[in-house]
Amino acid sequence: MDDNLASASLKRTRMRAGKTVSVEATSPKKKNNNNDKKKKKQNQTEKKDDQNLLKKTIKSANSVQTENDASHKIQELEQQQNTTQELSATDSDSDSDYQVFSEDEVSEDYESLRQSEDGESESSGDEVHGSYDDLNNDNDAGHEDQSDGSESHQGVEESDSSEDEVAPRNTIGDVPLEWYQDEKHIGYDISGKKITKKERQDKLASFLASVDDSKNWRKIYDEYNDEEVELTKEETKIIRRLLKGKAPHSDFDPYADYVDWFKYEDSLHPLSNAPEPKRRFIPSKWESKKVLRYVRAIRKGLIKFDEPKEEEPRFYLMWGDDSSTAEKANRLSYIPAPKSKLPGHEESYNPSLEYIPTQEELNSYQLMYDEDRPKFIPKRFTSFRSIPSYENAVKESFERCMDLYLCPRVRKKRINIDPETLKPKLPSRKDLKPYPATCYLEYKGHKGAVMSISTEASGQWIASGSTDGTVRIWEVESGRCLRVWEIGEPVHCVAWNPSPELPVLAASAGQDVVLLNTGFGNEERKRVGKLLQVETHTASDDSDNMASIVSWLQDDKLGGIRLRHFKTVTSVDWHRKGDYLSTVMPADILFSVYLIFTVFVYSFLSMDHGRFSYF
Amino acid sequence: MEFNIDTPEQDEKTLRRVQVRFVTKLKAPLKVPNTSIAIPSNLTRFGLSSVVNNLLQSVNPEWKSEPFDFLINGELVRMSLEQFLLAKGISAEKVLEIEYIKAVVPQKEEEPCLHDDWVSAVDGSHPGFILTGSYDSLGRVWKAAGSCTHILEGHSGAVSSIRFLKSDGMKNDTVATASKDQTLRLWKFAAEDLINHPKKISAFKILRGHKASVQSIAAHTSGDMICSGSWDCTINLWQTNESDAEGDQVSTKKRKVNNQAEESQFEGEAVSTLVGHTQCVSSVVWPQHETIYSASWDHSVRRWDVETGKDVSDIFCGKVLNCIGVGGEGSALIAAGGSDPILRIWDPRKPGTSAPVFQFSSHNSWISACKWHDNSWFHLISASYDGKVMLWDLRTAWPLAVIDSHKDKVLCADWWRSDSVISGGVDSKLCISSGMSIQ
């Protein structure tokens, strides 16, 4: 009910004001302006009588003061009841209704306020005594009277002023009131005496009273103190504001401007006069470091942003080739078996006419090869029943099985190599210049074919032997012929001594091998000249075998030694160190098919001994 | 004018004209008026030269026509003007500035000096005479074309190199020769002697020390030191002073005993030896006080520091090198030729100098000699076994002139008096081409 809410809020306001007031929920009643006046007047007369009676009893029981107090109390309670009634009425009613009501209320209230000032002197203290119990019984009549009478104004006044001053009369504290439900008292006053419950008005009487009382809507029942409290105008206003969800006091601004107490720009003496620190103006180092760390992490891929996930299709191609999906799987490579051809329209039991081959087509099939002939010839049947069993069923299923069985289910791994890359790279023709393409130098002078050339160790000279019977020495750089030896016989082979200390040239001509002193160098010339001296008798002393093969002869004309062999010498060569030389004589061709080479190695010792010896 | 008469005969539509202005650094009588004229763009150097001569004739009626060479943006014009502009990407819209210089062309071929054998060495560093070395192991001094004044006799092998060293106050000139008999000899003679018959002189000093043929000698600028490259892969430095060591006296005495008539001879030993080449040192030059350049058959050009005897830098060429010349801009460019017909020029100041900056390849055979002009930054000559001596200008890739006076291989060439080219070759002739005008 709305009343509950209203009472709760009322209770709160009361507690704010320092009073605990419980509002008794009374039945909601519509304010009836057209209450008949007669009834009212009759009530008033009755009430006056009651009041008189009440006054008498009070006088008899208590002092005048208490009697006064009690009467005040009664009025107050009465008014409270009225208030609650009217308040609840307004609550349940529409706003407009309440407005109208409150307007005439205001005028009434003003009247009552003015009147209450007259009777103020009488109200003093708000003590409730034990004798108060007695009054309760006859209070009921008095309630109604005071609502209209002058005393009721006092009650209004009192509730306004005295309530703040007076401490709660009931001292039981914040305990559930059910504890006192069955008791005669509602609690204890400050002196420890029981506060007895007031006698409750019967509903009809209270209703009638509330109908008559214009201020009834402002009255609420305080369960705690067991009394009726009439709310003041201000209090109702507060309640209204609360009901609207506003702040209780109208002068409270919930959206007041913020006052920056620590602002000092325009104040003479700010809280702190320190200049702004530098760090407020420079970008933060640590923040930038942090940002950098994030940037690096993003670049490295440690932080991944949510990428829209690729939605896998919930459906798949049922008859599709699933080899592609098998490749995706990371497991052992699975090669699915090839699918057999799916039946089409022509395989239907009743295909359209265009699928049915004509007789000419059937005839043409007969002329085709077995491989080319179509495997299935569509036919029409009127119903399922008339379809015969498929004559090729066994054969085809067998073939299918064989297909599956013979299908090579092994993936061949083939490396994709461009065959061009396997070819060796050919160097460009520009770089290929090992073979000279142009003739720069010619060494002119020989009159016969040049059979052999040999270069000196340093590369400065070239020796050449020719069929014209000459051995020549050429300067490499200029092509000048420096020296010519007339050997007399066609020269087959020339060889320089590889040792630079011994510029000796060996040339083979016919049966002879000639050792020539080239005469280069100053000291070398003399030494070689001394070396190339042969004592003829040493040759004759030697063993017969060797002597018959070769004989050492001095050749003064050439300035060298002539080694005469018994056969034609084709080739001469020196040992790498220049101490030995070897000659090659092919054996007589007439006697042997094979060329038997006899190799003689001559020791060319003797730089110390000053002569040649041989073995 | 001549060129204006010629042009109307041709088809004018096909003929393009270029606005040019001729400028020059030459002196007054060679200057043309500084106005721009339109000339047909198909003119070659010869055409341009005739234009300039015509212009000069119009100013000075007694002008005798002279050949000129033309520079556009520092390059010599060698094709027709149109082709040149196209090749170089020069706009023909603007007025073209063409600088003209006197063409460097030998005007006169002097009478050849005949030798008994191949001429293997020439030297024209003294303007008064020409030195030649020959395979008959004699050195010769030529006063002029055909007049031999002295014969240097004493070597037992072909003279491979000859160099003028210095002339002292007594008008005695010192000459060094290198020979294939492994020795170097120093000679002295008075060049001023006027003798009809050539006078035979003998060496005053023999320098022994090489173990193989000496290929080349180079003299220090003062003439007190010479260096020699040899087939024993070394470069030796020698003092050329007349009297230095006591050991010389021994040999002198001996010689006196043997041969009374012979003059006293000193013998010298090498001051120091530069070792580093692995093959024959075919050519050496000593252009500056501190530095010796050498070319070798081991494909390298080396720069030696004389003080330390270390080689400072190497350039590797890939070919056997026969000759080297140092000169050009700041006398820093190295020209070298060898066993292929390309004359290469390196600039060692450039970082990473392995690649030559110029390559001249008009020869047909090995290059036997190359020499820079003393005063010009651009001119050098090269001699080749194809019998030609070519005159090069760095500003163009074509030879300025080809001296084809030899019948056979040219073995040596040099500048003489800075306007002549002397060369000797297998045909036993010393050819002198004179009359070049190099500024």
Short mmCIF file of C-alpha atoms in Angstrom, two decimals, chain A residues 7 19 130 144 151 163 184 187 193 236 311 315 439 494 530:
data_model
loop_
_atom_site.label_atom_id
_atom_site.label_comp_id
_atom_site.label_asym_id
_atom_site.label_seq_id
_atom_site.Cartn_x
_atom_site.Cartn_y
_atom_site.Cartn_z
CA SER A 7 4.45 6.00 6.79
CA LYS A 19 11.22 12.02 17.41
CA GLY A 130 1.00 7.75 35.20
CA GLU A 144 -13.07 15.62 18.08
CA GLU A 151 -7.27 24.29 21.94
CA GLU A 163 8.72 18.18 20.35
CA LYS A 184 -1.09 -3.02 29.29
CA GLY A 187 6.94 1.05 27.97
CA LYS A 193 7.11 4.11 35.57
CA THR A 236 4.62 17.64 4.96
CA GLU A 311 34.76 -19.68 -40.26
CA PHE A 315 28.46 -27.85 -44.60
CA CYS A 439 98.93 -13.26 -82.63
CA VAL A 494 115.22 -28.71 -76.97
CA LYS A 530 134.26 -25.01 -67.54
#
